Every structure is written in C-alpha cells, then in structure tokens.
Tab-separated table of C-alpha atoms and ligand atoms in Angstrom:
chain	number	residue	atom	x	y	z
P	8	MET	CA	-150.532	-35.418	30.535
P	9	LYS	CA	-152.420	-38.113	32.357
P	10	ARG	CA	-150.329	-40.478	34.515
P	11	ILE	CA	-151.040	-44.209	34.429
P	12	PHE	CA	-149.638	-46.956	36.637
P	13	SER	CA	-150.252	-50.674	36.671
P	14	GLY	CA	-148.493	-53.849	37.651
P	15	VAL	CA	-148.344	-57.598	37.428
P	16	LYS	CA	-147.119	-60.032	40.081
P	17	PRO	CA	-144.436	-62.605	39.241
P	18	THR	CA	-146.256	-65.383	41.100
P	19	GLY	CA	-146.671	-67.601	38.043
P	20	HIS	CA	-146.553	-67.551	34.264
P	21	LEU	CA	-148.658	-64.795	32.708
P	22	THR	CA	-152.092	-65.907	31.561
P	23	LEU	CA	-154.649	-64.999	28.957
P	24	GLY	CA	-156.545	-63.339	31.830
P	25	ASN	CA	-153.617	-61.020	32.483
P	26	TYR	CA	-153.346	-60.252	28.798
P	27	LEU	CA	-157.008	-59.525	28.093
P	28	GLY	CA	-157.798	-57.966	31.462
P	29	ALA	CA	-154.781	-55.686	31.582
P	30	VAL	CA	-151.704	-56.004	29.390
P	31	ARG	CA	-153.329	-55.660	25.991
P	32	ARG	CA	-154.789	-52.274	26.886
P	33	TRP	CA	-151.476	-51.110	28.330
P	34	VAL	CA	-149.967	-51.863	24.934
P	35	GLU	CA	-152.720	-50.693	22.610
P	36	VAL	CA	-154.078	-47.677	24.466
P	37	ASP	CA	-152.378	-46.598	27.662
P	38	GLN	CA	-148.781	-46.213	26.549
P	39	HIS	CA	-149.926	-44.048	23.615
P	40	GLN	CA	-152.171	-41.647	25.456
P	41	ALA	CA	-150.492	-41.150	28.798
P	42	ASP	CA	-147.306	-40.963	30.741
P	43	ALA	CA	-147.467	-44.626	31.689
P	44	LEU	CA	-145.532	-46.792	34.135
P	45	PHE	CA	-145.754	-50.571	34.269
P	46	SER	CA	-144.125	-52.629	36.943
P	47	VAL	CA	-143.319	-56.236	37.678
P	48	VAL	CA	-144.391	-56.030	41.306
P	49	ASP	CA	-142.068	-58.592	42.808
P	50	LEU	CA	-142.487	-57.549	46.447
P	51	HIS	CA	-146.109	-58.640	46.119
P	52	ALA	CA	-144.963	-62.140	45.176
P	53	LEU	CA	-143.498	-62.624	48.652
P	54	THR	CA	-146.848	-62.502	50.425
P	55	VAL	CA	-147.489	-66.226	49.966
P	56	GLU	CA	-145.197	-69.289	50.012
P	57	HIS	CA	-142.563	-68.665	47.383
P	58	ASN	CA	-139.407	-70.094	45.964
P	59	PRO	CA	-136.695	-67.401	45.662
P	60	ALA	CA	-135.136	-68.699	42.446
P	61	ARG	CA	-138.557	-69.055	40.847
P	62	VAL	CA	-139.644	-65.527	41.733
P	63	ARG	CA	-136.422	-64.196	40.229
P	64	ARG	CA	-136.942	-66.205	37.045
P	65	LEU	CA	-140.605	-65.256	36.759
P	66	SER	CA	-139.801	-61.573	37.242
P	67	LEU	CA	-137.456	-61.553	34.269
P	68	GLN	CA	-139.920	-63.634	32.278
P	69	ALA	CA	-142.812	-61.274	33.077
P	70	ALA	CA	-140.770	-58.254	31.993
P	71	THR	CA	-139.767	-60.058	28.799
P	72	LEU	CA	-143.392	-60.979	28.105
P	73	LEU	CA	-144.550	-57.407	28.632
P	74	LEU	CA	-142.042	-56.270	26.036
P	75	ALA	CA	-143.053	-59.154	23.759
P	76	SER	CA	-146.681	-58.071	24.127
P	77	GLY	CA	-145.697	-54.697	22.761
P	78	LEU	CA	-144.788	-52.366	25.615
P	79	ASP	CA	-142.321	-49.952	24.081
P	80	PRO	CA	-139.611	-48.590	26.401
P	81	GLU	CA	-139.570	-45.428	24.276
P	82	ARG	CA	-143.202	-44.820	25.125
P	83	CYS	CA	-143.552	-46.040	28.700
P	84	THR	CA	-141.523	-46.830	31.798
P	85	LEU	CA	-141.117	-50.532	32.551
P	86	PHE	CA	-139.403	-51.516	35.784
P	87	VAL	CA	-139.219	-53.971	38.661
P	88	GLN	CA	-140.851	-52.755	41.868
P	89	SER	CA	-138.059	-53.808	44.244
P	90	HIS	CA	-135.560	-51.720	42.237
P	91	VAL	CA	-137.281	-48.577	43.452
P	92	ASP	CA	-137.108	-48.170	47.251
P	93	GLU	CA	-139.837	-45.541	47.352
P	94	HIS	CA	-142.597	-48.162	47.204
P	95	ALA	CA	-141.624	-49.722	50.524
P	96	ARG	CA	-140.867	-46.295	52.008
P	97	LEU	CA	-144.304	-44.981	51.182
P	98	SER	CA	-146.029	-48.205	52.145
P	99	TYR	CA	-145.102	-47.634	55.784
P	100	LEU	CA	-146.715	-44.197	55.852
P	101	LEU	CA	-149.856	-45.682	54.359
P	102	GLU	CA	-149.835	-48.416	57.011
P	103	CYS	CA	-150.101	-45.507	59.416
P	104	THR	CA	-153.104	-44.268	57.430
P	105	ALA	CA	-155.025	-47.518	56.885
P	106	THR	CA	-156.866	-49.433	59.587
P	107	ASP	CA	-156.698	-53.074	60.490
P	108	GLY	CA	-160.455	-53.392	59.909
P	109	GLU	CA	-160.431	-52.127	56.344
P	110	LEU	CA	-157.631	-54.470	55.359
P	111	ARG	CA	-159.328	-57.492	56.858
P	112	ARG	CA	-162.351	-56.729	54.683
P	113	MET	CA	-160.421	-57.210	51.437
P	114	ILE	CA	-161.864	-60.129	49.475
P	115	GLN	CA	-158.481	-61.281	48.196
P	116	TYR	CA	-157.125	-61.390	51.744
P	117	LYS	CA	-160.076	-63.428	52.929
P	118	GLU	CA	-159.699	-65.933	50.099
P	119	LYS	CA	-155.933	-66.273	50.195
P	120	SER	CA	-155.656	-66.403	53.965
P	121	VAL	CA	-158.113	-69.303	54.040
P	122	ARG	CA	-155.990	-71.122	51.465
P	123	ALA	CA	-152.775	-70.486	53.387
P	124	ARG	CA	-154.380	-71.740	56.594
P	125	GLU	CA	-155.664	-74.857	54.872
P	126	ALA	CA	-152.181	-75.581	53.560
P	127	GLU	CA	-150.887	-74.996	57.103
P	128	GLU	CA	-148.443	-72.452	55.761
P	129	GLY	CA	-149.204	-69.625	58.139
P	130	VAL	CA	-150.678	-66.369	56.882
P	131	ARG	CA	-147.887	-63.899	56.227
P	132	LEU	CA	-148.514	-60.471	57.714
P	133	SER	CA	-147.667	-59.026	54.302
P	134	LEU	CA	-150.729	-60.763	52.851
P	135	LEU	CA	-152.824	-58.485	55.041
P	136	THR	CA	-150.834	-55.342	54.251
P	137	TYR	CA	-150.495	-56.151	50.530
P	138	PRO	CA	-153.165	-53.634	49.411
P	139	VAL	CA	-151.313	-50.900	51.291
P	140	LEU	CA	-148.170	-51.624	49.292
P	141	MET	CA	-150.293	-51.584	46.165
P	142	ALA	CA	-151.651	-48.196	47.184
P	143	ALA	CA	-148.075	-47.002	47.634
P	144	ASP	CA	-147.205	-48.252	44.125
P	145	ILE	CA	-150.003	-46.160	42.724
P	146	LEU	CA	-149.786	-43.038	44.885
P	147	ALA	CA	-146.004	-42.657	44.628
P	148	TYR	CA	-146.419	-41.583	41.015
P	149	GLY	CA	-149.335	-39.163	41.254
P	150	THR	CA	-151.312	-41.687	39.216
P	151	ASP	CA	-154.615	-40.662	37.622
P	152	GLU	CA	-155.652	-44.027	36.192
P	153	VAL	CA	-155.004	-47.650	37.064
P	154	PRO	CA	-155.849	-50.035	34.209
P	155	VAL	CA	-156.604	-53.423	35.795
P	156	GLY	CA	-158.938	-56.409	35.578
P	157	GLU	CA	-162.105	-56.342	37.655
P	158	ASP	CA	-160.614	-58.353	40.506
P	159	GLN	CA	-158.548	-55.301	41.507
P	160	THR	CA	-161.429	-52.866	41.905
P	161	GLN	CA	-161.600	-53.196	45.668
P	162	HIS	CA	-157.871	-52.551	46.036
P	163	VAL	CA	-158.054	-49.406	43.941
P	164	GLU	CA	-161.038	-48.227	46.004
P	165	LEU	CA	-158.933	-48.658	49.129
P	166	THR	CA	-156.136	-46.694	47.466
P	167	ARG	CA	-158.575	-43.847	46.842
P	168	ASP	CA	-159.740	-43.904	50.455
P	169	LEU	CA	-156.169	-43.780	51.735
P	170	ALA	CA	-155.255	-40.909	49.413
P	171	VAL	CA	-158.262	-38.865	50.491
P	172	ARG	CA	-157.676	-39.591	54.189
P	173	PHE	CA	-153.990	-38.732	54.011
P	174	ASN	CA	-154.711	-35.498	52.140
P	175	GLN	CA	-157.385	-34.472	54.623
P	176	ARG	CA	-155.168	-35.091	57.634
P	177	TYR	CA	-151.825	-33.847	56.418
P	178	GLY	CA	-152.471	-31.543	53.472
P	179	HIS	CA	-152.812	-32.268	49.809
P	180	VAL	CA	-150.064	-34.620	48.646
P	181	PHE	CA	-151.684	-37.408	46.617
P	182	THR	CA	-153.698	-37.519	43.424
P	183	VAL	CA	-156.828	-39.632	43.919
P	184	PRO	CA	-156.662	-42.329	41.211
P	185	LYS	CA	-159.394	-44.313	39.524
P	186	ALA	CA	-159.490	-47.856	38.153
P	187	THR	CA	-160.240	-48.495	34.487
P	188	HIS	CA	-161.280	-51.836	32.962
P	189	PRO	CA	-161.481	-53.245	29.448
P	190	GLU	CA	-164.935	-53.236	27.824
P	191	VAL	CA	-164.828	-56.977	27.198
P	192	ALA	CA	-163.101	-59.736	29.201
P	193	ALA	CA	-162.393	-57.677	32.322
P	194	ARG	CA	-162.733	-60.958	34.183
P	195	VAL	CA	-161.605	-64.052	32.300
P	196	MET	CA	-162.782	-67.222	34.034
P	197	ASP	CA	-161.010	-70.542	34.488
P	198	LEU	CA	-161.859	-72.896	31.607
P	199	GLN	CA	-162.389	-75.825	33.996
P	200	ASP	CA	-164.286	-73.810	36.592
P	201	PRO	CA	-166.027	-70.856	34.982
P	202	THR	CA	-167.217	-69.546	38.338
P	203	SER	CA	-163.684	-68.671	39.438
P	204	LYS	CA	-161.200	-66.339	37.799
P	205	MET	CA	-158.400	-67.606	35.576
P	206	GLY	CA	-155.488	-67.037	37.978
P	207	LYS	CA	-151.824	-67.864	37.450
P	208	SER	CA	-151.329	-69.911	40.541
P	209	HIS	CA	-153.990	-72.608	40.406
P	210	GLU	CA	-152.489	-76.032	40.953
P	211	ASN	CA	-154.255	-77.480	37.958
P	212	GLY	CA	-153.264	-75.699	34.734
P	213	ALA	CA	-155.931	-77.355	32.560
P	214	GLY	CA	-158.282	-74.386	32.842
P	215	ILE	CA	-155.599	-71.745	32.353
P	216	VAL	CA	-154.190	-70.538	29.047
P	217	TYR	CA	-150.650	-69.288	29.548
P	218	LEU	CA	-149.225	-66.760	27.118
P	219	LEU	CA	-146.345	-69.099	26.416
P	220	ASP	CA	-148.458	-72.218	25.819
P	221	GLU	CA	-147.845	-73.915	22.471
P	222	ALA	CA	-150.658	-73.545	19.911
P	223	GLU	CA	-151.662	-77.182	20.339
P	224	THR	CA	-151.906	-76.796	24.107
P	225	VAL	CA	-154.087	-73.707	23.734
P	226	ARG	CA	-156.398	-75.563	21.347
P	227	ARG	CA	-156.654	-78.558	23.663
P	228	LYS	CA	-157.418	-76.456	26.756
P	229	ILE	CA	-160.118	-74.473	24.974
P	230	MET	CA	-161.707	-77.489	23.274
P	231	ARG	CA	-161.882	-79.266	26.659
P	232	ALA	CA	-163.329	-76.277	28.491
P	233	VAL	CA	-166.274	-77.007	30.746
P	234	THR	CA	-169.408	-75.671	29.116
P	235	ASP	CA	-172.920	-75.790	30.410
P	236	SER	CA	-175.695	-78.340	30.347
P	237	GLY	CA	-177.892	-76.392	27.920
P	238	ARG	CA	-177.442	-76.587	24.165
P	239	GLU	CA	-178.182	-73.105	22.990
P	240	VAL	CA	-175.400	-70.584	22.675
P	241	VAL	CA	-176.632	-67.721	24.830
P	242	TYR	CA	-174.663	-64.993	26.564
P	243	ASP	CA	-175.688	-65.304	30.189
P	244	ARG	CA	-173.002	-65.068	32.844
P	245	GLU	CA	-175.273	-66.323	35.599
P	246	GLU	CA	-176.977	-69.255	33.882
P	247	SER	CA	-174.260	-70.304	31.432
P	248	PRO	CA	-170.933	-69.055	32.784
P	249	GLY	CA	-168.836	-71.454	30.691
P	250	ILE	CA	-170.360	-70.350	27.413
P	251	ALA	CA	-170.370	-66.684	28.400
P	252	ASN	CA	-166.653	-66.964	29.165
P	253	MET	CA	-166.031	-68.595	25.788
P	254	VAL	CA	-167.975	-65.869	24.006
P	255	ASP	CA	-166.048	-63.215	25.924
P	256	LEU	CA	-162.779	-64.795	24.851
P	257	LEU	CA	-163.834	-64.922	21.224
P	258	ALA	CA	-165.111	-61.339	21.367
P	259	ALA	CA	-161.938	-60.077	22.994
P	260	ALA	CA	-159.655	-62.016	20.655
P	261	THR	CA	-161.461	-60.767	17.550
P	262	GLY	CA	-161.988	-57.194	18.747
P	263	CYS	CA	-165.785	-57.519	18.909
P	264	ARG	CA	-167.487	-55.285	21.453
P	265	ALA	CA	-170.854	-57.017	21.513
P	266	PRO	CA	-170.494	-60.522	22.972
P	267	ALA	CA	-174.266	-61.046	23.128
P	268	GLU	CA	-174.574	-60.548	19.361
P	269	LEU	CA	-171.641	-62.807	18.737
P	270	ALA	CA	-173.330	-65.591	20.721
P	271	GLY	CA	-176.352	-65.358	18.440
P	272	ALA	CA	-174.208	-66.275	15.446
P	273	TYR	CA	-173.512	-69.799	16.793
P	274	ASP	CA	-175.768	-72.790	17.054
P	275	SER	CA	-173.338	-75.250	18.599
P	276	TYR	CA	-170.837	-75.218	21.437
P	277	GLY	CA	-168.329	-77.106	19.319
P	278	ALA	CA	-168.215	-74.469	16.582
P	279	LEU	CA	-167.907	-71.693	19.165
P	280	LYS	CA	-164.998	-73.424	20.878
P	281	LYS	CA	-163.235	-74.122	17.628
P	282	ASP	CA	-163.391	-70.504	16.492
P	283	THR	CA	-162.366	-69.306	19.930
P	284	ALA	CA	-159.386	-71.647	19.983
P	285	GLU	CA	-158.177	-70.429	16.587
P	286	ALA	CA	-158.715	-66.772	17.487
P	287	VAL	CA	-156.749	-67.140	20.727
P	288	VAL	CA	-153.940	-69.046	19.001
P	289	GLU	CA	-153.611	-66.223	16.458
P	290	LEU	CA	-153.789	-63.582	19.168
P	291	LEU	CA	-150.941	-65.152	21.115
P	292	ARG	CA	-148.757	-66.248	18.208
P	293	PRO	CA	-146.862	-62.948	17.773
P	294	VAL	CA	-146.392	-62.592	21.531
P	295	ARG	CA	-144.827	-66.030	21.791
P	296	GLU	CA	-142.580	-65.392	18.785
P	297	ARG	CA	-141.338	-62.057	20.096
P	298	HIS	CA	-140.809	-63.586	23.510
P	299	ALA	CA	-138.497	-66.202	22.017
P	300	ALA	CA	-136.446	-63.500	20.276
P	301	LEU	CA	-136.219	-61.305	23.386
P	302	ALA	CA	-135.406	-64.189	25.716
P	303	ALA	CA	-132.347	-64.835	23.598
P	304	ASP	CA	-131.068	-61.366	24.529
P	305	PRO	CA	-131.505	-60.975	28.311
P	306	GLY	CA	-128.977	-58.139	28.287
P	307	TYR	CA	-131.486	-56.006	26.401
P	308	VAL	CA	-134.302	-56.691	28.871
P	309	GLU	CA	-132.007	-55.988	31.809
P	310	ARG	CA	-130.989	-52.656	30.273
P	311	VAL	CA	-134.632	-51.681	29.766
P	312	LEU	CA	-135.333	-52.502	33.413
P	313	ARG	CA	-132.317	-50.571	34.653
P	314	GLU	CA	-133.276	-47.454	32.732
P	315	GLY	CA	-136.928	-47.884	33.739
P	316	ALA	CA	-136.022	-48.061	37.424
P	317	GLU	CA	-133.930	-44.910	37.149
P	318	ARG	CA	-136.780	-42.996	35.557
P	319	ALA	CA	-139.296	-44.346	38.075
P	320	ARG	CA	-137.070	-43.401	41.001
P	321	GLY	CA	-136.809	-39.857	39.702
P	322	MET	CA	-140.592	-39.577	39.648
P	323	ALA	CA	-141.387	-41.276	42.961
P	324	ARG	CA	-138.683	-39.716	45.109
P	325	PRO	CA	-140.059	-36.143	45.315
P	326	MET	CA	-143.595	-37.402	45.941
P	327	VAL	CA	-142.580	-39.714	48.757
P	328	ASP	CA	-140.333	-37.038	50.284
P	329	ARG	CA	-143.293	-34.695	50.299
P	330	ALA	CA	-145.424	-37.298	52.082
P	331	TYR	CA	-142.671	-37.803	54.687
P	332	ARG	CA	-142.607	-34.100	55.445
P	333	ALA	CA	-146.398	-33.762	55.470
P	334	ILE	CA	-146.878	-36.576	57.990
P	335	GLY	CA	-144.461	-34.974	60.454
P	336	LEU	CA	-141.082	-36.588	59.892
P	337	LEU	CA	-138.054	-34.370	60.292
P	338	PRO	CA	-136.248	-33.912	56.982
P	339	ALA	CA	-132.652	-35.163	56.947
P	340	ALA	CA	-130.380	-32.153	57.007
A	6	LIG	P1	-151.975	-60.468	38.745
A	6	LIG	O1	-151.751	-61.696	37.926
A	6	LIG	O2	-152.891	-60.742	39.880
A	6	LIG	O3	-150.731	-59.768	39.090
A	6	LIG	O4	-152.784	-59.487	37.791
A	6	LIG	C1	-152.196	-58.594	36.870
A	6	LIG	C2	-153.304	-57.888	36.100
A	6	LIG	O5	-154.054	-58.833	35.338
A	6	LIG	C3	-154.312	-57.189	37.009
A	6	LIG	O6	-154.724	-55.983	36.401
A	6	LIG	C4	-155.458	-58.144	37.077
A	6	LIG	O7	-156.689	-57.526	37.331
A	6	LIG	C5	-155.432	-58.741	35.673
A	6	LIG	N1	-155.994	-60.088	35.671
A	6	LIG	C6	-155.486	-61.180	36.306
A	6	LIG	N2	-156.253	-62.267	36.092
A	6	LIG	C7	-157.300	-61.840	35.319
A	6	LIG	C8	-158.444	-62.488	34.767
A	6	LIG	N3	-158.656	-63.788	34.945
A	6	LIG	N4	-159.297	-61.744	34.024
A	6	LIG	C9	-159.071	-60.424	33.819
A	6	LIG	N5	-158.006	-59.759	34.312
A	6	LIG	C10	-157.129	-60.452	35.059
A	7	LIG	N1	-152.535	-56.401	43.126
A	7	LIG	C1	-152.402	-56.471	41.708
A	7	LIG	C2	-152.844	-57.850	41.234
A	7	LIG	O1	-152.914	-58.774	41.985
A	7	LIG	C3	-150.987	-56.226	41.238
A	7	LIG	C4	-150.562	-54.848	41.595
A	7	LIG	C5	-149.686	-54.495	42.580
A	7	LIG	C6	-150.988	-53.642	40.975
A	7	LIG	N2	-149.503	-53.149	42.611
A	7	LIG	C7	-150.290	-52.598	41.647
A	7	LIG	C8	-151.866	-53.349	39.958
A	7	LIG	C9	-150.506	-51.256	41.311
A	7	LIG	C10	-152.077	-52.012	39.634
A	7	LIG	C11	-151.385	-50.978	40.296
A	7	LIG	O2	-153.109	-57.985	40.084
C-alpha cells in the first residue's frame, strides 16, 4: 500500500488555507487510500521567534482540529513530531547530504529571513535547515506521496534531490517521494492582499479565515475582502486575483471543479461574496462543532497522540537505522 506523510506547523491557528490546501484531502482521500501519517510538526515552529507556552497550546489545538476535521485514528497515524526522535536523528544525516547553496535558494527561507532581519530578531540557523528537517520527516517513513499546498512544492523537490543523492552515494535506502496538490484552491490567498498566501502568522487577521472563527466573523471577513477594480466576475488570477481567490473558495467549498464556469454564473461581486461566505460558513460549521466536543476531552486527544507516536516510531526506527549504517556509522553493539 502507498505511504503518505504530511504535516502542519503549530505556529498559529489553522486557517482555511490549511484546510483547503491540505487537511481536507487528508480526511476525504488520503486516509482511505493509503497508509497515511499526519504530524503536528512542532520542531518546525521553533525556527522563528516563538512563545513556548503558545507553541504547546497550539500543538494540542492543531491535533484536536485535525481530529475535528475528520482524521480517524483507526485509519491513519496522527502524532506530534517531537515525540518521535527519529526525525531529528535523520535530519542530521541529511544535513550532511544537502549543501548550503541549495538551502539558501529556498523561497521560504529568503522571505522569512528578510522578515526576521527587519524585526531585528536574528535569523535562527534552523530557519535555514528547516527544509532538511522536513525532508527527514518525509524520508523516515518511506513516503510515496506528500499531500500539501502549492507553497511546499520547492521543499518536496529538495526532499527528492536529497533522497536521490543519498541513495546514489550510500546505496538505496530512501523512497523518492512526490508532492500532490488539490485540484482547486491549492493556494488560498489572503482576503486583504490577494497577491500573498493566506498564512497563519500574519499580524493582521482581517484577511485570514481561521477554522475556529465564529460564523459571523467568517461572513464579515469574506464580505470585506479586497476585490478588484473591474466589475465583471471573471476568473483571472493575474488580472483579478481577489475575484479569482473568491471563486476558488466558492468552488472548493461547494465541491465544484471548474472555477472558470462558476465565475460565469455571477454578474456582481456582492452576490459572489455572499454565496462564498455562506458556503464557507457551512463548510466549517461541523469542524467547529466537533472541535468544541473534542476540546472538552483532552485526555482522548492525548491518548490518540501517544498511540500515534508509538506507531510512528516503530515505522521510522528501522529506516533511520538503515540510513545510519549506510552512511558509515558504526552500529551500537
Ligand atoms: P503550514 O501552515 O505552513 O504548516 O501548512 C500546512 C499545510 O497547509 C501545507 O500543506 C501547506 O501547503 C498548506 N497551506 C498553508 N497555507 C495554505 C494556503 N494559503 N493555501 C493552500 N494551502 C496552504
Ligand atoms: N513545511 C511545511 C509547511 O510549512 C510543514 C511540514 C513540515 C511538512 N514537515 C512536513 C509538510 C512534511 C509535509 C511533509 O507547511
């Protein structure tokens, strides 16, 4: 059976971008057709300024939201990255495989390091090595497919390069994975700035729909979204990014695969926004309700995570041991 791995960082509250770009497919498709692992990748949250108590809280909240979204612990393995030592163990070997140059070329590093410098926070070394840890997450499980939003394509490409290079130098150890993306809404844009992605950690939340936003908040954010200067509802990501984003949201929320056709059915921005707002509210309603029920029983979530980590460890351990031997480290007697 195919192996799937994906993850989400506990750097902020989960957004509609996370849900449409990644989580919904994990729930609806991936966990049913593959041996799938999903991880709250908390080590990745330490690469930028962070508050320890907040990261801890967001990790539990992310796991709870993944369950509320419909991940079923009977069908997939859900765990917290730092509970499984193999990720950090393998990451070091991959640091010995990657080059400084290829990491400095990563778009996310370029963007985030500029922001950290501007805030005079200092660029953590882990921000540079982050994609190597991500590669370790993926390769430790012999992963075939990595379901992610489009922003992660470059990181998965790097993972492939590292797997191939390691295998060529030291013998075949790793499966070479590939990224998969949803057909619609693989890149959900910020409602206030439709040229940049809807990310959890923007300072201004007005353009971000969080999974736990109240219905009224979701409606307000969508109705106030920045649209474009034209009047016609056309699906054109270059010329009318605000409207194209809105159409994508409506298409994704209603299960329509042809956003361009959907755009043709509207003759005003207002009507499009209104329908989008209602569709998104309905999409998120069950998630929010299940989250409330699960949050009332943290013992359950903690048990799921404990069992998930045990299963994950059992899978990663032999793979990482094999990599240690292949690269030339003496096995412990
Ligand atoms: P992150 O929040 O960066 O940990 O992302 C977790 C998953 O959500 C990854 O697969 C991302 O590609 C996906 N994702 C995050 N933001 C968006 C977005 N605005 N549109 C589509 N997918 C996204
Ligand atoms: N880097 C990913 C993001 O920012 C999160 C992530 C970490 C991930 N490790 C992963 C995604 C492994 C897929 C597989 O969204």
